[in-house]
mmCIF file of C-alpha atoms in Angstrom:
data_model
loop_
_atom_site.group_PDB
_atom_site.id
_atom_site.type_symbol
_atom_site.label_atom_id
_atom_site.label_comp_id
_atom_site.label_asym_id
_atom_site.label_seq_id
_atom_site.Cartn_x
_atom_site.Cartn_y
_atom_site.Cartn_z
ATOM 1 C CA MET A 1 -6.806 31.257 100.426
ATOM 2 C CA GLY A 2 -10.137 30.601 99.393
ATOM 3 C CA ARG A 3 -8.932 27.974 96.639
ATOM 4 C CA GLY A 4 -6.664 26.241 99.301
ATOM 5 C CA ILE A 5 -9.562 25.569 101.441
ATOM 6 C CA ALA A 6 -11.443 23.783 98.567
ATOM 7 C CA VAL A 7 -8.452 22.187 97.897
ATOM 8 C CA LEU A 8 -8.146 20.525 101.347
ATOM 9 C CA ALA A 9 -11.636 20.149 101.476
ATOM 10 C CA ALA A 10 -11.798 18.313 97.962
ATOM 11 C CA LEU A 11 -9.047 15.642 99.228
ATOM 12 C CA THR A 12 -10.084 15.316 102.265
ATOM 13 C CA VAL A 13 -13.792 14.456 100.794
ATOM 14 C CA SER A 14 -11.590 11.552 98.779
ATOM 15 C CA VAL A 15 -9.678 10.524 101.133
ATOM 16 C CA PHE A 16 -13.185 9.722 102.924
ATOM 17 C CA VAL A 17 -14.085 7.800 100.107
ATOM 18 C CA VAL A 18 -11.103 5.881 99.766
ATOM 19 C CA GLY A 19 -10.857 5.119 103.944
ATOM 20 C CA THR A 20 -14.392 3.954 104.293
ATOM 21 C CA SER A 21 -13.726 1.320 101.193
ATOM 22 C CA GLU A 22 -11.197 -0.994 103.613
ATOM 23 C CA TYR A 23 -13.323 -2.337 106.026
ATOM 24 C CA LEU A 24 -16.872 -2.076 104.782
ATOM 25 C CA ILE A 25 -16.932 -5.227 103.703
ATOM 26 C CA SER A 26 -15.795 -6.334 107.274
ATOM 27 C CA GLY A 27 -19.610 -5.766 108.252
ATOM 28 C CA LEU A 28 -21.031 -7.416 105.131
ATOM 29 C CA LEU A 29 -19.191 -10.691 105.315
ATOM 30 C CA PRO A 30 -22.367 -12.900 106.296
ATOM 31 C CA GLN A 31 -24.283 -11.393 103.575
ATOM 32 C CA VAL A 32 -21.171 -11.838 101.006
ATOM 33 C CA ALA A 33 -20.812 -15.746 101.972
ATOM 34 C CA ALA A 34 -24.234 -16.482 101.781
ATOM 35 C CA ASP A 35 -24.740 -15.276 98.209
ATOM 36 C CA LEU A 36 -21.794 -15.992 96.660
ATOM 37 C CA GLY A 37 -21.802 -19.496 98.416
ATOM 38 C CA VAL A 38 -18.543 -19.504 100.279
ATOM 39 C CA THR A 39 -17.614 -19.589 103.816
ATOM 40 C CA VAL A 40 -17.479 -16.443 106.118
ATOM 41 C CA ALA A 41 -14.175 -17.081 106.367
ATOM 42 C CA ALA A 42 -13.293 -17.446 102.329
ATOM 43 C CA ALA A 43 -15.301 -14.133 102.193
ATOM 44 C CA GLY A 44 -13.226 -12.509 104.495
ATOM 45 C CA GLN A 45 -10.034 -13.122 102.378
ATOM 46 C CA ALA A 46 -11.331 -9.919 100.426
ATOM 47 C CA VAL A 47 -10.249 -7.808 103.168
ATOM 48 C CA THR A 48 -6.885 -9.806 103.304
ATOM 49 C CA GLY A 49 -6.598 -9.297 99.292
ATOM 50 C CA TYR A 50 -7.205 -5.304 99.801
ATOM 51 C CA ALA A 51 -4.628 -5.030 102.692
ATOM 52 C CA LEU A 52 -2.024 -6.946 100.313
ATOM 53 C CA GLY A 53 -3.195 -4.760 97.507
ATOM 54 C CA VAL A 54 -2.309 -1.675 99.341
ATOM 55 C CA VAL A 55 0.996 -3.038 100.420
ATOM 56 C CA ILE A 56 2.252 -4.734 97.224
ATOM 57 C CA GLY A 57 0.302 -2.495 94.902
ATOM 58 C CA GLY A 58 0.859 1.256 96.368
ATOM 59 C CA PRO A 59 4.636 1.580 96.134
ATOM 60 C CA LEU A 60 4.569 0.192 92.744
ATOM 61 C CA VAL A 61 2.051 2.243 91.249
ATOM 62 C CA THR A 62 3.557 5.395 93.088
ATOM 63 C CA VAL A 63 6.996 4.306 91.160
ATOM 64 C CA LEU A 64 5.018 4.239 88.186
ATOM 65 C CA THR A 65 3.476 7.571 88.432
ATOM 66 C CA VAL A 66 6.142 9.421 89.717
ATOM 67 C CA ARG A 67 6.615 11.161 86.797
ATOM 68 C CA LEU A 68 3.740 12.291 86.016
ATOM 69 C CA PRO A 69 1.509 15.413 86.987
ATOM 70 C CA ARG A 70 -0.205 15.118 90.142
ATOM 71 C CA LYS A 71 -3.845 16.366 89.251
ATOM 72 C CA GLY A 72 -3.949 13.753 86.611
ATOM 73 C CA VAL A 73 -2.501 10.791 88.407
ATOM 74 C CA ALA A 74 -5.248 11.752 91.601
ATOM 75 C CA ILE A 75 -8.008 12.095 89.234
ATOM 76 C CA GLY A 76 -7.092 8.620 87.449
ATOM 77 C CA LEU A 77 -6.461 6.541 90.915
ATOM 78 C CA LEU A 78 -10.144 7.661 92.170
ATOM 79 C CA LEU A 79 -11.225 6.507 88.813
ATOM 80 C CA LEU A 80 -8.995 3.082 89.025
ATOM 81 C CA PHE A 81 -10.944 3.343 92.844
ATOM 82 C CA ALA A 82 -14.400 3.579 90.884
ATOM 83 C CA ALA A 83 -13.732 1.132 88.818
ATOM 84 C CA GLY A 84 -12.680 -1.693 91.517
ATOM 85 C CA ASN A 85 -15.783 -1.045 93.384
ATOM 86 C CA ALA A 86 -18.304 -1.316 90.531
ATOM 87 C CA ILE A 87 -16.816 -4.405 89.635
ATOM 88 C CA CYS A 88 -17.558 -5.485 93.612
ATOM 89 C CA ALA A 89 -20.891 -4.211 93.135
ATOM 90 C CA ALA A 90 -21.666 -6.348 90.016
ATOM 91 C CA ALA A 91 -19.725 -9.024 90.968
ATOM 92 C CA GLY A 92 -21.630 -12.272 90.324
ATOM 93 C CA SER A 93 -18.723 -14.273 91.861
ATOM 94 C CA TYR A 94 -16.404 -15.179 94.570
ATOM 95 C CA GLU A 95 -13.323 -14.498 92.367
ATOM 96 C CA LEU A 96 -14.760 -11.121 91.030
ATOM 97 C CA LEU A 97 -15.181 -9.877 94.154
ATOM 98 C CA LEU A 98 -11.848 -10.584 95.007
ATOM 99 C CA ALA A 99 -10.680 -9.010 91.833
ATOM 100 C CA GLY A 100 -12.648 -5.575 92.313
ATOM 101 C CA ARG A 101 -11.315 -5.547 95.537
ATOM 102 C CA VAL A 102 -7.970 -5.755 94.751
ATOM 103 C CA VAL A 103 -8.326 -3.374 91.644
ATOM 104 C CA ALA A 104 -9.642 -0.644 94.329
ATOM 105 C CA SER A 105 -7.065 -1.182 96.509
ATOM 106 C CA LEU A 106 -4.475 -0.314 93.981
ATOM 107 C CA SER A 107 -5.362 3.281 94.043
ATOM 108 C CA HIS A 108 -5.344 3.616 98.107
ATOM 109 C CA ALA A 109 -1.530 4.140 99.188
ATOM 110 C CA ALA A 110 -0.691 5.981 95.911
ATOM 111 C CA PHE A 111 -3.624 8.391 96.499
ATOM 112 C CA LEU A 112 -3.416 9.221 100.377
ATOM 113 C CA THR A 113 0.453 9.735 99.231
ATOM 114 C CA ILE A 114 -0.376 12.147 96.488
ATOM 115 C CA ALA A 115 -3.259 13.540 98.779
ATOM 116 C CA LEU A 116 -0.440 14.637 101.603
ATOM 117 C CA LEU A 117 1.993 15.754 99.008
ATOM 118 C CA LEU A 118 -0.816 18.202 97.736
ATOM 119 C CA THR A 119 -1.896 19.639 100.709
ATOM 120 C CA THR A 120 1.693 20.558 101.881
ATOM 121 C CA ARG A 121 1.703 22.641 98.551
ATOM 122 C CA THR A 122 -1.340 24.062 99.259
ATOM 123 C CA VAL A 123 -0.504 25.589 103.116
ATOM 124 C CA PRO A 124 2.529 27.348 104.503
ATOM 125 C CA ALA A 125 5.319 25.350 105.622
ATOM 126 C CA GLU A 126 4.697 26.178 109.034
ATOM 127 C CA ARG A 127 1.165 24.818 108.985
ATOM 128 C CA ALA A 128 1.938 21.238 107.145
ATOM 129 C CA GLY A 129 1.198 19.188 110.658
ATOM 130 C CA THR A 130 -2.319 20.820 110.542
ATOM 131 C CA ALA A 131 -2.981 20.395 107.267
ATOM 132 C CA ILE A 132 -1.893 16.526 107.148
ATOM 133 C CA ALA A 133 -4.416 16.171 110.211
ATOM 134 C CA ALA A 134 -6.906 17.522 108.217
ATOM 135 C CA ILE A 135 -6.413 14.954 105.645
ATOM 136 C CA ALA A 136 -6.249 12.487 107.892
ATOM 137 C CA SER A 137 -9.213 12.894 109.252
ATOM 138 C CA GLY A 138 -11.186 12.107 106.454
ATOM 139 C CA PHE A 139 -9.990 8.158 107.615
ATOM 140 C CA ALA A 140 -11.004 9.020 111.292
ATOM 141 C CA VAL A 141 -14.466 10.498 109.557
ATOM 142 C CA ALA A 142 -14.454 7.219 107.305
ATOM 143 C CA THR A 143 -14.459 4.812 110.173
ATOM 144 C CA LEU A 144 -16.599 7.015 112.653
ATOM 145 C CA LEU A 145 -19.467 7.471 110.141
ATOM 146 C CA GLY A 146 -18.608 5.808 106.571
ATOM 147 C CA VAL A 147 -18.081 2.123 107.740
ATOM 148 C CA PRO A 148 -21.083 1.695 110.023
ATOM 149 C CA VAL A 149 -23.283 3.811 107.528
ATOM 150 C CA GLY A 150 -22.442 1.332 104.410
ATOM 151 C CA VAL A 151 -22.900 -1.584 106.498
ATOM 152 C CA LEU A 152 -26.542 -0.273 107.471
ATOM 153 C CA LEU A 153 -27.275 0.361 103.981
ATOM 154 C CA GLY A 154 -25.730 -3.106 103.261
ATOM 155 C CA GLU A 155 -28.019 -4.540 105.622
ATOM 156 C CA ARG A 156 -31.359 -2.645 104.184
ATOM 157 C CA ALA A 157 -30.744 -2.916 100.270
ATOM 158 C CA GLY A 158 -27.991 -5.918 99.732
ATOM 159 C CA TRP A 159 -24.319 -5.617 100.104
ATOM 160 C CA ARG A 160 -23.921 -4.881 96.482
ATOM 161 C CA VAL A 161 -25.534 -1.255 96.893
ATOM 162 C CA PRO A 162 -22.765 0.214 99.502
ATOM 163 C CA PHE A 163 -19.979 -0.500 96.411
ATOM 164 C CA ALA A 164 -22.261 0.986 93.878
ATOM 165 C CA VAL A 165 -22.474 3.870 96.461
ATOM 166 C CA LEU A 166 -18.577 3.954 96.644
ATOM 167 C CA ALA A 167 -17.951 3.903 92.976
ATOM 168 C CA ALA A 168 -20.673 6.925 92.393
ATOM 169 C CA LEU A 169 -18.603 8.700 94.811
ATOM 170 C CA ALA A 170 -15.497 8.415 93.755
ATOM 171 C CA LEU A 171 -16.472 9.570 90.213
ATOM 172 C CA ALA A 172 -18.174 12.376 92.083
ATOM 173 C CA ALA A 173 -14.931 12.905 94.191
ATOM 174 C CA ALA A 174 -12.748 12.702 90.779
ATOM 175 C CA LEU A 175 -15.053 15.589 89.283
ATOM 176 C CA LEU A 176 -14.527 17.914 92.397
ATOM 177 C CA LEU A 177 -10.669 17.422 92.031
ATOM 178 C CA ALA A 178 -10.662 18.123 88.449
ATOM 179 C CA ALA A 179 -12.772 21.469 89.189
ATOM 180 C CA VAL A 180 -10.565 22.921 92.485
ATOM 181 C CA LEU A 181 -6.916 21.457 91.826
ATOM 182 C CA PRO A 182 -4.738 23.550 90.267
ATOM 183 C CA ARG A 183 -2.630 22.296 87.460
ATOM 184 C CA TYR A 184 1.247 21.360 88.244
ATOM 185 C CA ASP A 185 4.256 20.457 86.433
ATOM 186 C CA ALA A 186 5.216 16.622 86.839
ATOM 187 C CA PRO A 187 8.262 16.233 89.682
ATOM 188 C CA ASP A 188 11.770 16.571 88.833
ATOM 189 C CA ALA A 189 12.716 13.635 91.114
ATOM 190 C CA ARG A 190 13.788 10.231 89.134
ATOM 191 C CA VAL A 191 12.764 6.567 90.320
ATOM 192 C CA ARG A 192 16.246 6.338 91.665
ATOM 193 C CA ASP A 193 16.113 9.223 93.591
ATOM 194 C CA GLU A 194 12.895 8.140 95.131
ATOM 195 C CA LEU A 195 14.206 4.513 95.700
ATOM 196 C CA ARG A 196 17.632 6.042 97.155
ATOM 197 C CA THR A 197 15.533 8.122 99.681
ATOM 198 C CA VAL A 198 13.319 5.678 100.771
ATOM 199 C CA THR A 199 16.588 2.776 101.660
ATOM 200 C CA ARG A 200 17.845 5.963 103.951
ATOM 201 C CA ARG A 201 18.440 5.111 107.244
ATOM 202 C CA PRO A 202 16.260 7.874 108.832
ATOM 203 C CA VAL A 203 13.184 6.850 106.478
ATOM 204 C CA LEU A 204 13.601 3.081 107.277
ATOM 205 C CA LEU A 205 13.497 4.158 111.113
ATOM 206 C CA ILE A 206 10.291 6.507 110.637
ATOM 207 C CA ILE A 207 8.678 3.305 108.924
ATOM 208 C CA ALA A 208 9.366 0.842 111.551
ATOM 209 C CA MET A 209 8.101 3.458 113.941
ATOM 210 C CA THR A 210 4.984 3.293 111.713
ATOM 211 C CA SER A 211 4.533 -0.268 111.953
ATOM 212 C CA LEU A 212 5.421 -0.596 115.985
ATOM 213 C CA GLY A 213 2.889 2.213 116.705
ATOM 214 C CA MET A 214 0.063 0.986 114.410
ATOM 215 C CA ALA A 215 0.658 -2.604 116.060
ATOM 216 C CA ALA A 216 0.351 -1.672 118.845
ATOM 217 C CA VAL A 217 -2.562 0.448 118.841
ATOM 218 C CA SER A 218 -4.443 -2.755 116.540
ATOM 219 C CA THR A 219 -3.395 -5.283 119.340
ATOM 220 C CA VAL A 220 -5.783 -3.226 121.504
ATOM 221 C CA PHE A 221 -8.534 -2.019 119.050
ATOM 222 C CA THR A 222 -9.349 -5.204 117.107
ATOM 223 C CA TYR A 223 -10.595 -6.905 120.488
ATOM 224 C CA LEU A 224 -11.756 -3.466 122.145
ATOM 225 C CA ALA A 225 -15.357 -4.123 121.690
ATOM 226 C CA THR A 226 -15.036 -7.684 122.659
ATOM 227 C CA ALA A 227 -13.305 -6.598 126.194
ATOM 228 C CA LEU A 228 -15.712 -4.079 126.735
ATOM 229 C CA GLY A 229 -18.896 -6.675 126.409
ATOM 230 C CA GLU A 230 -17.459 -9.429 128.244
ATOM 231 C CA ILE A 231 -14.937 -7.699 130.858
ATOM 232 C CA THR A 232 -16.625 -4.353 131.258
ATOM 233 C CA GLY A 233 -20.060 -6.049 131.166
ATOM 234 C CA PHE A 234 -21.281 -3.351 128.715
ATOM 235 C CA THR A 235 -24.304 -3.964 126.932
ATOM 236 C CA PRO A 236 -23.645 -3.977 122.723
ATOM 237 C CA THR A 237 -25.767 -0.997 122.536
ATOM 238 C CA ALA A 238 -23.219 0.818 125.025
ATOM 239 C CA VAL A 239 -19.963 -0.769 123.457
ATOM 240 C CA SER A 240 -21.612 1.054 119.962
ATOM 241 C CA VAL A 241 -21.745 4.066 121.848
ATOM 242 C CA LEU A 242 -17.979 4.154 123.502
ATOM 243 C CA LEU A 243 -16.719 3.309 119.681
ATOM 244 C CA LEU A 244 -18.598 6.206 118.725
ATOM 245 C CA VAL A 245 -16.642 8.131 121.690
ATOM 246 C CA TYR A 246 -13.110 6.621 120.348
ATOM 247 C CA GLY A 247 -14.132 8.029 116.851
ATOM 248 C CA GLY A 248 -14.627 11.214 118.437
ATOM 249 C CA GLY A 249 -11.760 11.121 120.389
ATOM 250 C CA SER A 250 -9.690 9.930 117.258
ATOM 251 C CA LEU A 251 -11.051 12.737 115.148
ATOM 252 C CA ALA A 252 -10.135 15.546 117.942
ATOM 253 C CA GLY A 253 -6.478 13.667 118.773
ATOM 254 C CA GLY A 254 -5.572 13.731 114.884
ATOM 255 C CA LEU A 255 -6.286 17.761 114.787
ATOM 256 C CA ILE A 256 -4.364 18.358 117.977
ATOM 257 C CA ALA A 257 -1.454 16.380 117.204
ATOM 258 C CA GLY A 258 -1.062 18.113 114.015
ATOM 259 C CA ARG A 259 -0.705 21.233 115.126
ATOM 260 C CA ALA A 260 1.697 20.155 117.999
ATOM 261 C CA ALA A 261 3.578 18.714 114.735
ATOM 262 C CA ASP A 262 4.064 21.791 113.276
ATOM 263 C CA ARG A 263 5.285 23.581 116.539
ATOM 264 C CA SER A 264 8.238 20.088 117.323
ATOM 265 C CA ALA A 265 8.298 17.053 115.435
ATOM 266 C CA ALA A 266 10.208 15.524 117.785
ATOM 267 C CA ALA A 267 8.247 16.575 120.956
ATOM 268 C CA ALA A 268 4.989 15.620 119.276
ATOM 269 C CA VAL A 269 6.054 11.995 118.433
ATOM 270 C CA ARG A 270 8.015 11.233 121.772
ATOM 271 C CA GLY A 271 5.167 12.461 122.951
ATOM 272 C CA THR A 272 2.696 10.535 121.522
ATOM 273 C CA PHE A 273 4.261 7.322 121.913
ATOM 274 C CA ALA A 274 5.276 7.779 125.579
ATOM 275 C CA GLY A 275 1.238 8.947 126.100
ATOM 276 C CA LEU A 276 0.117 5.781 124.147
ATOM 277 C CA ALA A 277 2.146 3.629 126.114
ATOM 278 C CA VAL A 278 1.212 4.903 129.594
ATOM 279 C CA VAL A 279 -2.675 4.502 128.602
ATOM 280 C CA LEU A 280 -2.311 1.326 127.180
ATOM 281 C CA ALA A 281 -0.837 -0.200 130.213
ATOM 282 C CA LEU A 282 -3.705 0.787 132.323
ATOM 283 C CA VAL A 283 -6.202 -0.510 129.936
ATOM 284 C CA PRO A 284 -6.348 -3.854 131.783
ATOM 285 C CA ALA A 285 -7.305 -1.726 135.062
ATOM 286 C CA ALA A 286 -9.659 0.477 133.642
ATOM 287 C CA LEU A 287 -11.674 -2.637 131.849
ATOM 288 C CA GLY A 288 -12.749 -3.609 135.547
ATOM 289 C CA TRP A 289 -14.789 -0.809 136.390
ATOM 290 C CA ARG A 290 -17.106 1.096 133.705
ATOM 291 C CA LEU A 291 -16.234 4.733 134.369
ATOM 292 C CA PRO A 292 -12.427 4.320 133.961
ATOM 293 C CA ALA A 293 -13.005 2.139 131.170
ATOM 294 C CA VAL A 294 -15.030 4.897 129.182
ATOM 295 C CA ALA A 295 -12.079 7.390 130.395
ATOM 296 C CA ALA A 296 -9.360 5.096 129.141
ATOM 297 C CA VAL A 297 -11.270 4.443 125.909
ATOM 298 C CA LEU A 298 -11.522 8.236 125.220
ATOM 299 C CA ALA A 299 -7.691 9.033 125.864
ATOM 300 C CA PHE A 300 -7.211 5.614 123.356
ATOM 301 C CA GLY A 301 -8.724 7.106 120.708
ATOM 302 C CA LEU A 302 -6.958 10.628 121.510
ATOM 303 C CA LEU A 303 -3.667 9.190 121.125
ATOM 304 C CA ALA A 304 -4.121 6.312 118.398
ATOM 305 C CA SER A 305 -5.127 8.884 116.058
ATOM 306 C CA ALA A 306 -2.428 11.630 116.727
ATOM 307 C CA THR A 307 0.014 9.158 115.456
ATOM 308 C CA THR A 308 -0.994 9.774 111.934
ATOM 309 C CA PRO A 309 -0.230 13.366 111.386
ATOM 310 C CA VAL A 310 3.097 13.292 113.426
ATOM 311 C CA LEU A 311 4.671 10.015 111.547
ATOM 312 C CA GLN A 312 3.690 11.610 108.576
ATOM 313 C CA SER A 313 5.216 15.037 108.962
ATOM 314 C CA LEU A 314 8.160 13.375 110.208
ATOM 315 C CA MET A 315 8.445 11.439 107.134
ATOM 316 C CA LEU A 316 8.172 14.726 104.954
ATOM 317 C CA ARG A 317 10.880 16.246 106.920
ATOM 318 C CA ARG A 318 13.259 13.310 106.886
ATOM 319 C CA ALA A 319 12.847 12.056 103.098
ATOM 320 C CA GLY A 320 13.868 15.365 101.833
ATOM 321 C CA GLY A 321 13.948 16.063 98.150
ATOM 322 C CA ALA A 322 12.140 12.947 96.899
ATOM 323 C CA PRO A 323 9.313 11.908 99.663
ATOM 324 C CA THR A 324 7.005 10.372 97.247
ATOM 325 C CA LEU A 325 7.523 6.934 97.210
ATOM 326 C CA ALA A 326 8.962 7.443 101.457
ATOM 327 C CA VAL A 327 5.583 8.591 102.287
ATOM 328 C CA SER A 328 3.614 5.891 100.128
ATOM 329 C CA VAL A 329 5.961 2.802 101.707
ATOM 330 C CA ASN A 330 4.826 4.836 105.387
ATOM 331 C CA VAL A 331 1.298 4.648 104.156
ATOM 332 C CA CYS A 332 1.886 1.059 103.952
ATOM 333 C CA ALA A 333 3.635 0.875 107.063
ATOM 334 C CA PHE A 334 0.429 1.724 109.149
ATOM 335 C CA ASN A 335 -1.450 -1.286 107.160
ATOM 336 C CA ILE A 336 1.409 -3.891 108.400
ATOM 337 C CA GLY A 337 1.060 -2.652 111.570
ATOM 338 C CA ILE A 338 -2.776 -2.909 111.771
ATOM 339 C CA ALA A 339 -2.009 -6.608 110.377
ATOM 340 C CA ALA A 340 0.505 -7.485 113.022
ATOM 341 C CA GLY A 341 -1.153 -6.068 116.107
ATOM 342 C CA SER A 342 -4.576 -7.803 114.784
ATOM 343 C CA ALA A 343 -2.189 -11.250 114.539
ATOM 344 C CA LEU A 344 -0.840 -10.512 118.094
ATOM 345 C CA GLY A 345 -3.970 -9.605 119.193
ATOM 346 C CA GLY A 346 -5.902 -12.596 118.269
ATOM 347 C CA GLY A 347 -2.706 -15.227 119.493
ATOM 348 C CA LEU A 348 -2.838 -13.579 122.854
ATOM 349 C CA VAL A 349 -6.874 -13.860 123.254
ATOM 350 C CA ALA A 350 -6.838 -17.278 121.978
ATOM 351 C CA SER A 351 -4.454 -18.070 124.821
ATOM 352 C CA GLY A 352 -6.918 -16.406 127.422
ATOM 353 C CA GLY A 353 -5.329 -12.986 127.471
ATOM 354 C CA LEU A 354 -8.473 -10.781 126.514
ATOM 355 C CA ARG A 355 -8.123 -8.910 129.203
ATOM 356 C CA TRP A 356 -3.917 -8.051 129.279
ATOM 357 C CA LEU A 357 -3.660 -6.743 125.495
ATOM 358 C CA GLY A 358 -2.726 -3.699 126.912
ATOM 359 C CA PHE A 359 0.104 -4.406 128.420
ATOM 360 C CA ALA A 360 1.789 -6.213 124.994
ATOM 361 C CA ALA A 361 0.276 -3.358 123.489
ATOM 362 C CA SER A 362 2.069 -0.840 125.675
ATOM 363 C CA GLY A 363 5.393 -2.730 124.997
ATOM 364 C CA LEU A 364 5.401 -1.806 121.289
ATOM 365 C CA SER A 365 4.616 1.722 121.802
ATOM 366 C CA LEU A 366 7.437 1.776 124.417
ATOM 367 C CA ALA A 367 9.752 -0.092 121.261
ATOM 368 C CA ALA A 368 8.421 3.180 118.727
ATOM 369 C CA LEU A 369 9.577 5.337 121.585
ATOM 370 C CA ALA A 370 12.833 3.783 121.821
ATOM 371 C CA VAL A 371 13.321 4.248 118.097
ATOM 372 C CA THR A 372 12.250 7.768 117.862
ATOM 373 C CA PHE A 373 15.548 8.688 119.458
ATOM 374 C CA ALA A 374 17.306 7.545 116.786
ATOM 375 C CA ALA A 375 15.115 8.410 114.193
ATOM 376 C CA VAL A 376 14.272 12.267 115.044
ATOM 377 C CA PRO A 377 17.390 14.523 116.466
ATOM 378 C CA ARG A 378 16.541 16.399 119.613
ATOM 379 C CA ARG A 379 16.605 19.630 117.585
ATOM 380 C CA ALA A 380 13.831 18.564 114.812
ATOM 381 C CA THR A 381 11.550 20.863 115.724
ATOM 382 C CA ALA A 382 11.588 23.314 112.608
ATOM 383 C CA PRO A 383 8.904 23.207 110.015
ATOM 384 C CA ALA A 384 9.790 21.542 106.997
ATOM 385 C CA PRO A 385 11.889 23.360 104.669
ATOM 386 C CA ARG A 386 10.372 24.698 101.561
ATOM 387 C CA GLY A 387 13.181 24.156 99.329
ATOM 388 C CA ASP A 388 12.770 23.857 95.016
ATOM 389 C CA GLY A 389 13.261 19.744 95.675
ATOM 390 C CA VAL A 390 10.156 20.017 98.120
ATOM 391 C CA ARG A 391 8.323 22.278 96.036
ATOM 392 C CA ALA A 392 8.828 20.099 92.767
ATOM 393 C CA LEU A 393 7.933 16.913 94.530
ATOM 394 C CA GLN A 394 4.626 18.424 96.202
ATOM 395 C CA SER A 395 3.357 19.599 92.630
#
């Protein structure tokens, strides 16, 4: 039991480090642009480059490492992540910064995939959803704490310092995993088994659900601070506090959803998307008054983060004996949904629709809810099996 807790703690810390990197540079763009002699818009491509590296490189790295022992791959991916951030910290040119971001991004989806699979290996099958939620909380804490602290550090000590700190933290996390992770044999699944699994209809439907669900969240969240300031009239300080409220709700919502997924995967995913659709539809009205706006932000945070554990738990259930690539592609689907939602929201804002983003996002959540009825059997309530194939892939 103690060894299992240590493994979960080490994986959560590692996910926190990796999760902090994705959005850290967003708050440092003016400094980066001024130092490297590029425009802020050009510097922003470092965010795009990272996202593309996750979406394209994640499945590729997963396929290349699918037959290797999980412990060695996990440590190797953290070392790759550390190297990418070290390149960013030392970058003397815009091109080198982009290269470092891409190198770091290649480990993102593959590492999260391994973390999720090792997590399900560590706990009993009936607690898989709760354990996945605990790992996912590393990302919630990264958004809530890691990114703001990193930006503050960059403002005080220079934009390179946070990347150097991330590289050092990744090395420390690699050492921690080396100390606590058990040694497992390489998985038995072949690459063609993984490819066959990821093209199965139930798996593709879950990937579609993930993209739609995250697009719904991102459509509103990307412009939430702007809406709270311009429409509700909150001060910048109050908006920052509300974003902390959102982050706290996200942390709690993910953990609650993980326990719900252990009881009934079908009910958890449908309840999440139905609740999210209702809350998002109420956001335009709630923005008109401060107290309802605070309640909407909290409810939004609770439901937005609930999507992660329920969708990944579903993927592990539906992918059968070869889930590694399917989980990796689903991680990429989160990023695709975030990008699509941000683009949709941006288009609506440009057309004067800042207040009405919730209606579009609610429609996306309803679309995800509709897909659940095709993807998830009504009786899909039992915990994920722990057959030989699953055990092999979790190792």
